[in-house]
Coordinates of C-alpha atoms in Angstrom, one line a residue:
M1 CA 156.8 366.0 228.6
A2 CA 158.6 363.1 226.8
R3 CA 159.5 360.2 229.0
R4 CA 163.2 359.7 229.5
R5 CA 164.7 356.7 227.7
T6 CA 166.0 353.8 229.8
K7 CA 168.9 352.0 228.2
K8 CA 168.3 348.3 228.7
R9 CA 171.1 346.6 226.6
T10 CA 174.4 347.6 227.9
H11 CA 173.9 349.6 231.1
L12 CA 173.4 348.7 234.7
G13 CA 170.0 347.1 235.3
A14 CA 169.8 345.6 231.8
N15 CA 168.6 342.1 231.2
N16 CA 172.0 341.0 230.1
G17 CA 174.0 343.0 232.7
P18 CA 175.5 341.8 235.9
S19 CA 172.4 342.8 238.0
G20 CA 169.8 342.1 235.4
G21 CA 167.6 339.1 234.9
G22 CA 169.8 337.4 232.3
P23 CA 171.8 334.4 233.0
A24 CA 174.9 334.9 235.1
V25 CA 178.2 334.3 233.3
S26 CA 180.6 332.2 235.2
K27 CA 184.0 333.8 235.6
K28 CA 185.8 330.9 237.2
P29 CA 189.3 330.3 235.9
S30 CA 189.6 327.4 233.6
N31 CA 191.9 324.6 234.4
A32 CA 192.5 323.8 230.7
P33 CA 196.3 323.9 229.8
K34 CA 197.5 326.8 227.8
S35 CA 200.7 326.9 225.7
M36 CA 203.0 329.3 223.8
V37 CA 204.7 328.3 220.6
I38 CA 207.8 330.5 220.3
R39 CA 210.5 331.1 217.8
I40 CA 213.8 331.6 219.6
G41 CA 215.8 334.1 217.5
A42 CA 212.8 335.5 215.6
G43 CA 213.9 336.2 212.1
E44 CA 217.1 334.2 212.4
V45 CA 215.4 330.8 212.2
G46 CA 214.4 331.2 208.5
P47 CA 211.0 331.2 206.7
S48 CA 210.5 327.5 206.8
V49 CA 210.8 327.2 210.6
S50 CA 208.7 330.3 211.0
Q51 CA 205.9 328.7 209.0
L52 CA 206.3 325.5 211.0
V53 CA 205.7 327.5 214.2
K54 CA 202.5 329.0 212.7
D55 CA 201.3 325.5 211.7
T56 CA 202.1 324.2 215.2
R57 CA 200.1 327.1 216.8
L58 CA 197.2 326.1 214.6
M59 CA 197.5 322.5 215.7
M60 CA 197.5 323.5 219.4
E61 CA 194.3 325.6 219.0
P62 CA 192.3 326.8 220.9
G63 CA 194.5 326.8 224.0
T64 CA 197.5 328.7 222.6
A65 CA 198.7 332.2 221.8
S66 CA 198.0 332.1 218.0
R67 CA 198.9 335.8 217.4
L68 CA 202.1 335.9 219.4
K69 CA 204.7 338.3 217.9
E70 CA 208.3 337.6 218.8
R71 CA 211.1 340.1 218.8
R72 CA 214.8 339.5 218.5
A73 CA 215.3 341.2 221.8
N74 CA 213.0 338.9 223.6
R75 CA 214.6 336.3 225.9
L76 CA 213.3 333.2 227.6
R77 CA 213.1 335.2 230.8
D78 CA 210.5 337.5 229.2
Y79 CA 208.2 334.7 228.3
L80 CA 208.6 333.0 231.7
T81 CA 207.7 336.3 233.4
M82 CA 204.4 336.5 231.5
A83 CA 203.6 332.8 231.7
G84 CA 202.4 333.1 235.3
P85 CA 199.9 336.0 234.9
L86 CA 198.5 334.6 231.6
G87 CA 198.2 331.1 233.0
V88 CA 200.5 329.5 230.5
S89 CA 201.5 325.9 231.4
H90 CA 203.6 324.8 228.5
L91 CA 206.3 326.4 226.3
M92 CA 207.2 325.0 222.9
L93 CA 210.5 326.6 221.8
F94 CA 211.7 326.2 218.1
S95 CA 215.2 327.2 217.2
R96 CA 217.8 326.5 214.6
S97 CA 221.5 325.9 215.3
E98 CA 224.5 327.3 213.4
S99 CA 224.9 324.0 211.6
G100 CA 221.3 324.2 210.3
N101 CA 219.6 321.7 212.6
T102 CA 216.0 322.5 213.8
N103 CA 215.4 321.9 217.5
M104 CA 212.3 321.9 219.6
R105 CA 212.1 322.2 223.4
L106 CA 208.9 321.3 225.4
A107 CA 209.0 322.8 228.9
I108 CA 206.4 323.0 231.7
T109 CA 206.3 326.3 233.5
P110 CA 207.5 327.5 236.0
R111 CA 209.8 324.7 237.3
G112 CA 210.2 322.3 234.5
P113 CA 211.1 319.7 233.4
T114 CA 212.2 320.3 229.8
L115 CA 212.3 317.8 226.9
H116 CA 214.8 318.5 224.1
F117 CA 214.0 317.2 220.6
N118 CA 215.9 317.3 217.3
V119 CA 213.4 317.8 214.4
E120 CA 214.9 315.4 211.9
K121 CA 212.1 315.8 209.3
Y122 CA 209.0 318.0 209.0
S123 CA 206.3 318.9 206.4
L124 CA 204.3 322.0 206.5
C125 CA 200.5 322.2 206.2
K126 CA 200.7 323.7 202.6
D127 CA 202.8 320.7 201.5
I128 CA 200.2 318.3 203.0
R129 CA 197.4 320.1 201.2
K130 CA 199.2 319.9 197.8
A131 CA 199.8 316.2 198.2
L132 CA 196.1 315.4 199.0
K133 CA 193.5 315.0 196.3
H134 CA 190.7 316.3 198.5
P135 CA 192.3 318.5 201.3
K136 CA 190.2 319.6 204.2
G137 CA 190.4 322.8 206.3
G138 CA 188.9 326.2 207.0
G139 CA 186.0 324.8 209.0
K140 CA 185.2 324.5 212.7
E141 CA 187.8 321.9 213.4
Y142 CA 190.0 324.3 215.4
L143 CA 187.3 325.4 217.9
T144 CA 187.9 322.5 220.2
A145 CA 191.1 320.7 221.3
P146 CA 192.2 317.6 219.3
L147 CA 192.0 314.0 220.6
L148 CA 195.4 312.9 221.6
V149 CA 196.4 309.3 220.7
M150 CA 199.8 307.9 221.8
N151 CA 201.2 304.6 220.8
N152 CA 204.3 302.6 222.0
F153 CA 205.5 305.2 224.5
T154 CA 206.6 302.6 226.9
S155 CA 209.4 300.3 225.7
P156 CA 208.7 296.5 226.0
A157 CA 210.5 294.5 228.7
S158 CA 212.0 292.2 226.0
E159 CA 214.0 295.1 224.5
S160 CA 217.8 294.7 225.0
D161 CA 219.3 296.9 227.6
S162 CA 221.3 299.8 226.2
P163 CA 223.6 302.1 228.1
N164 CA 221.7 305.2 226.7
K165 CA 218.3 303.6 227.0
V166 CA 215.6 305.9 228.4
P167 CA 214.8 304.7 232.0
K168 CA 211.2 303.6 232.8
H169 CA 210.5 306.6 235.0
L170 CA 211.6 309.0 232.3
E171 CA 209.3 307.2 229.8
S172 CA 206.4 307.8 232.2
L173 CA 207.5 311.4 232.6
V174 CA 207.4 312.0 228.8
T175 CA 204.0 310.3 228.6
T176 CA 202.6 312.6 231.3
I177 CA 204.0 315.7 229.7
F178 CA 202.4 315.0 226.4
Q179 CA 199.1 314.1 228.0
S180 CA 199.1 317.4 229.8
L181 CA 199.2 319.4 226.6
F182 CA 195.4 319.1 226.1
P183 CA 192.5 319.0 228.5
P184 CA 191.4 315.5 229.5
I185 CA 188.3 314.1 227.9
A186 CA 185.4 312.6 229.9
P187 CA 183.9 309.8 227.8
Q188 CA 180.5 310.1 229.5
A189 CA 180.2 313.9 229.3
T190 CA 182.1 314.9 226.1
P191 CA 179.8 315.0 223.0
L192 CA 181.1 313.2 220.0
S193 CA 180.4 316.2 217.7
S194 CA 183.0 318.2 219.6
I195 CA 185.9 315.8 218.6
R196 CA 186.8 317.0 215.2
R197 CA 190.6 316.4 215.1
V198 CA 193.1 313.8 216.3
L199 CA 196.8 314.2 217.1
L200 CA 198.7 311.0 216.7
L201 CA 202.1 310.4 218.4
N202 CA 203.8 307.2 217.6
R203 CA 207.1 306.1 219.0
E204 CA 209.4 304.2 216.6
P205 CA 211.1 301.1 218.0
S206 CA 214.8 301.6 218.5
K207 CA 217.0 299.9 215.9
E208 CA 219.5 297.3 217.1
G209 CA 219.0 298.4 220.7
D210 CA 220.7 301.8 220.3
G211 CA 218.3 303.4 222.9
T212 CA 217.0 306.2 220.7
Y213 CA 213.6 307.8 221.4
T214 CA 212.0 308.9 218.2
L215 CA 208.4 310.2 217.8
N216 CA 206.3 310.6 214.7
L217 CA 203.7 313.4 214.9
R218 CA 200.6 313.4 212.6
H219 CA 197.6 315.7 212.7
Y220 CA 194.3 314.6 211.1
A221 CA 190.7 315.9 210.7
I222 CA 187.9 313.5 211.5
T223 CA 185.1 313.2 208.8
T224 CA 182.1 311.0 209.1
K225 CA 179.4 309.8 206.6
A226 CA 176.2 307.9 207.1
M227 CA 176.4 304.3 206.0
G228 CA 173.7 302.1 204.4
L229 CA 172.7 304.8 201.9
S230 CA 173.5 305.2 198.3
K231 CA 175.4 308.1 196.9
P232 CA 172.3 309.7 195.3
L233 CA 170.4 309.5 198.6
R234 CA 173.3 311.0 200.5
R235 CA 173.5 313.9 198.0
L236 CA 169.7 314.5 198.4
N237 CA 170.0 314.4 202.2
A238 CA 172.9 316.9 202.1
A239 CA 171.0 319.1 199.7
E240 CA 168.0 319.1 202.0
K241 CA 170.2 320.1 205.0
L242 CA 171.8 322.8 202.8
L243 CA 168.4 324.3 201.8
H244 CA 167.2 324.4 205.4
S245 CA 170.4 325.9 206.8
Q246 CA 170.8 328.7 204.2
K247 CA 168.5 331.7 204.0
S248 CA 166.2 332.1 201.0
G249 CA 167.9 333.7 198.0
K250 CA 171.4 332.9 199.3
T251 CA 171.5 329.2 198.7
K252 CA 174.7 327.8 197.2
K253 CA 173.9 325.7 194.1
G254 CA 177.1 323.8 194.2
G255 CA 175.8 321.3 196.7
L256 CA 172.6 320.5 194.8
P257 CA 172.3 317.6 192.4
N258 CA 171.9 318.4 188.7
L259 CA 168.6 317.1 187.5
G260 CA 168.4 319.3 184.4
K261 CA 168.8 316.4 181.9
M262 CA 166.4 314.1 183.7
S263 CA 162.6 313.9 183.3
D264 CA 162.0 312.1 186.6
I265 CA 163.6 311.8 190.0
A266 CA 163.5 308.0 189.5
D267 CA 166.1 308.4 186.7
Y268 CA 168.5 310.0 189.1
M269 CA 167.9 307.4 191.8
I270 CA 168.1 304.4 189.4
G271 CA 171.2 305.7 187.7
G272 CA 170.0 306.7 184.2
D273 CA 168.8 304.5 181.3
G274 CA 171.0 301.6 182.2
G275 CA 170.1 301.5 185.9
D276 CA 169.2 298.1 187.3
G277 CA 167.1 299.3 190.2
Y278 CA 167.3 301.5 193.4
V279 CA 170.8 301.7 194.8
T280 CA 170.0 301.7 198.5
D281 CA 172.3 299.0 199.8
G282 CA 175.6 299.9 201.4
A283 CA 177.4 297.0 199.7
T284 CA 176.6 298.1 196.1
S285 CA 179.0 300.0 193.9
G286 CA 177.0 303.2 194.0
S287 CA 177.5 303.6 197.8
E288 CA 181.1 302.4 198.3
V289 CA 183.0 304.8 200.5
D290 CA 186.7 304.9 201.1
T291 CA 186.8 304.9 204.9
D292 CA 189.2 304.0 207.6
A293 CA 186.7 302.4 210.0
E294 CA 182.9 302.0 210.6
V295 CA 181.4 302.6 214.0
E296 CA 177.9 302.7 215.5
V297 CA 177.1 306.1 217.1
V298 CA 174.3 306.4 219.6
E299 CA 171.9 309.3 219.0
T300 CA 172.7 312.1 221.5
R301 CA 169.5 314.1 221.1
A302 CA 167.1 314.3 224.0
K303 CA 164.3 311.8 223.8
K304 CA 160.8 312.2 225.1
I305 CA 160.1 309.9 228.0
L306 CA 156.7 308.3 227.8
S307 CA 154.6 307.5 230.8
K308 CA 153.8 303.9 231.6
R309 CA 150.2 304.3 230.3
R310 CA 151.3 305.7 226.9
K311 CA 154.1 303.1 226.7
D312 CA 151.6 300.3 227.2
R313 CA 149.3 301.8 224.6
S314 CA 152.0 302.1 222.0
E315 CA 153.0 298.4 222.6
A316 CA 149.3 297.5 222.3
D317 CA 149.1 299.3 218.9
G318 CA 151.9 297.1 217.7
K319 CA 154.7 299.7 217.6
K320 CA 158.1 298.2 217.7
D321 CA 160.2 299.4 220.6
S322 CA 163.7 298.6 219.7
S323 CA 166.6 299.4 222.0
R324 CA 168.8 300.1 219.0
G325 CA 166.5 302.6 217.4
G326 CA 168.9 305.5 218.2
V327 CA 172.0 303.8 216.9
E328 CA 173.4 305.1 213.6
K329 CA 176.1 303.5 211.6
R330 CA 178.7 305.9 210.3
A331 CA 181.9 305.7 208.4
I332 CA 185.0 307.5 209.7
K333 CA 187.7 308.8 207.5
L334 CA 190.9 310.7 208.6
V335 CA 192.1 313.6 206.4
E336 CA 195.6 314.8 207.2
L337 CA 195.9 318.5 208.1
G338 CA 199.6 318.9 209.0
P339 CA 202.1 319.6 210.2
R340 CA 204.1 316.4 210.2
M341 CA 207.2 316.1 212.3
K342 CA 209.8 313.4 213.2
L343 CA 211.2 314.2 216.7
R344 CA 214.2 312.6 218.2
M345 CA 214.7 313.2 222.0
T346 CA 218.2 314.2 222.9
K347 CA 218.1 315.4 226.5
V348 CA 215.8 315.7 229.5
E349 CA 216.4 318.5 232.1
E350 CA 215.0 319.2 235.5
G351 CA 214.4 323.0 235.2
V352 CA 213.1 325.2 232.4
C353 CA 215.9 324.9 229.9
N354 CA 218.5 325.1 232.7
G355 CA 219.0 322.5 235.3
K356 CA 220.4 319.1 236.1
I357 CA 220.6 316.7 233.2
M358 CA 218.3 313.7 233.9
W359 CA 219.1 311.8 230.7
H360 CA 221.3 312.5 227.6
E361 CA 221.3 310.5 224.4
Y362 CA 225.0 310.9 223.6
I363 CA 226.6 311.2 227.1
N364 CA 226.6 308.3 229.5
K365 CA 228.0 308.7 233.0
S366 CA 228.8 306.2 235.6
K367 CA 227.3 306.1 239.1
E368 CA 230.3 307.8 240.6
E369 CA 230.2 310.7 238.1
V370 CA 226.4 311.1 238.8
K371 CA 227.1 311.3 242.5
A372 CA 229.8 313.9 241.9
L373 CA 227.5 316.0 239.7
D374 CA 224.7 315.8 242.4
K375 CA 227.2 317.0 245.0
K376 CA 228.2 319.9 242.7
W377 CA 224.6 320.9 242.1
E378 CA 223.9 320.9 245.9
Q379 CA 226.9 323.2 246.4
K380 CA 225.6 325.6 243.8
R381 CA 222.2 325.6 245.4
Q382 CA 223.7 326.4 248.8
Q383 CA 225.8 329.2 247.2
K384 CA 222.7 330.7 245.6
E385 CA 220.9 330.6 249.0
A386 CA 223.8 332.3 250.6
R387 CA 223.9 335.1 248.0
K388 CA 220.1 335.6 248.3
K389 CA 220.4 335.8 252.1
I390 CA 223.2 338.4 251.9
Q391 CA 221.0 340.4 249.4
R392 CA 218.0 340.3 251.8
E393 CA 220.2 341.4 254.8
N394 CA 221.6 344.3 252.7
V395 CA 218.1 345.5 251.9
E396 CA 217.0 345.3 255.5
K397 CA 220.0 347.4 256.6
K398 CA 219.2 350.1 254.1
K399 CA 215.6 350.2 255.2
K400 CA 216.6 350.5 258.8
A401 CA 219.1 353.3 257.9
K402 CA 216.4 355.3 256.1
G403 CA 213.7 354.8 258.7
L404 CA 210.4 353.2 258.4
G405 CA 208.6 356.3 257.2
A406 CA 211.3 357.5 254.8
K407 CA 210.6 357.5 251.1
P408 CA 213.0 355.7 248.9
E409 CA 215.2 357.8 246.7
E410 CA 215.8 357.2 243.0
G411 CA 219.2 355.6 243.5
D412 CA 217.7 353.2 246.1
D413 CA 215.1 352.1 243.6
D414 CA 217.9 351.1 241.2
D415 CA 219.5 349.0 244.0
D416 CA 216.2 347.2 244.6
D417 CA 215.8 346.5 240.9
E418 CA 219.3 345.0 240.9
M419 CA 218.4 342.8 243.7
D420 CA 215.4 341.5 241.8
V421 CA 217.5 340.8 238.8
D422 CA 219.9 338.8 240.9
E423 CA 217.1 336.8 242.3
W424 CA 216.0 336.0 238.7
D425 CA 219.6 335.1 237.9
S426 CA 219.9 332.9 241.0
E427 CA 216.9 330.8 239.7
G428 CA 218.9 330.0 236.6
L429 CA 216.8 331.8 234.1
E430 CA 219.6 333.8 232.5
G431 CA 221.6 330.7 231.6
D432 CA 224.8 329.1 232.8
G433 CA 226.8 332.3 232.4
E434 CA 226.1 333.5 235.9
M435 CA 227.3 330.2 237.4
E436 CA 230.5 330.2 235.4
L437 CA 231.2 333.8 236.5
N438 CA 230.6 333.1 240.2
E439 CA 232.9 330.0 240.0
E440 CA 235.6 332.1 238.4
M441 CA 235.2 334.8 241.1
E442 CA 235.4 332.1 243.8
D443 CA 238.6 330.6 242.3
R444 CA 240.2 334.1 242.3
G445 CA 239.0 334.9 245.8
E446 CA 237.0 337.9 244.5
W447 CA 233.6 336.7 245.8
E448 CA 234.7 336.7 249.4
D449 CA 235.9 340.3 249.1
E450 CA 232.6 341.3 247.5
A451 CA 230.6 339.5 250.2
E452 CA 232.4 341.4 252.9
E453 CA 231.7 344.7 251.1
I454 CA 228.0 343.8 250.9
A455 CA 227.9 342.8 254.5
A456 CA 229.6 346.0 255.6
G457 CA 226.9 348.0 253.8

């Protein structure tokens, strides 16, 4: 009788299964920040802003919802509802006003704060690629988060005091919010090969002390080349790596040097009939590279540790033990990927797109007005707490009237749903319309009558 087959790949007891001998996969939640880049208004923002949203999602990879589909019926409350279960920590909201201005809001979920920016200028990724002679893209640059570089985020002390100038504590707040967009980098543990992109944020100095806060955003890819080698040697080295990496019969010939018209490899190395010798020096014309900087990179491969006896023997044989043997000199060049944006901060709020204004570019209030606004916000908070308390008491009365073991009816489910909606509204997620309506009801005396009806059951 044939022996019954045992499935060993995907079933319980397999080597790669949860109880098999394979390595256990860690399922601990990652603390890396996650973001959503959203179009507010969906198709109403226009094709250019829609493409800007797609480019921004690509820039925020890999910790972003790159395939998010918005609908016109979606509201901010819908995204905030799903931000908690999905672990989303940041929201970037792009919208366009009736006058045609493009705006961006950067909010931290679930309690804020929110930064409001006016996108004064922007360039899409396709425009950047058309402007470059040798564009870069389509590789493995987006598998890891970019390196964030921020410059001039804190204004100098010598800058003249302006009535609308951003306070120091808000400058620190803006710096912290942008730093939290990407996971932090540990210099001792992060491999250099994983840093393939850089995101540059540069704050422009305010003109004539007007107190403006303007940021320039640039997105680059990092490319490196070995220094100290001539161009022919670099091409031969690249061709050797290409031959070893590709399977036999599928090698791309585009990366190989053309030696068809040469009788000897020396002709290629010398540079033809008019060559003056081997071009192996990094300072010669054959090896000049247009770079932004030159750095020394320590070799990250594991080295074999020799015992004391073998080390003494190697030194006796005259082998040179240099401490800089694993250091390689490489040239770094930045290639812009896009998008490119010029952001002007206009407002800072406490909540998620709805809360007390902490700073405004165009509106400047005195200390007395600020105290009056704080008092007004405290009254609104107390009124919200009173409404929520009345709602809870109403629900408890209905439960006692039904009995502990009674099943809820269909109409009662609707009442509970309405209570939940009111709780959402009381958190300010539906906008300022609820507050204005409640204030109007209080002025007319309708809210007191309604409260008595609710209390009466």
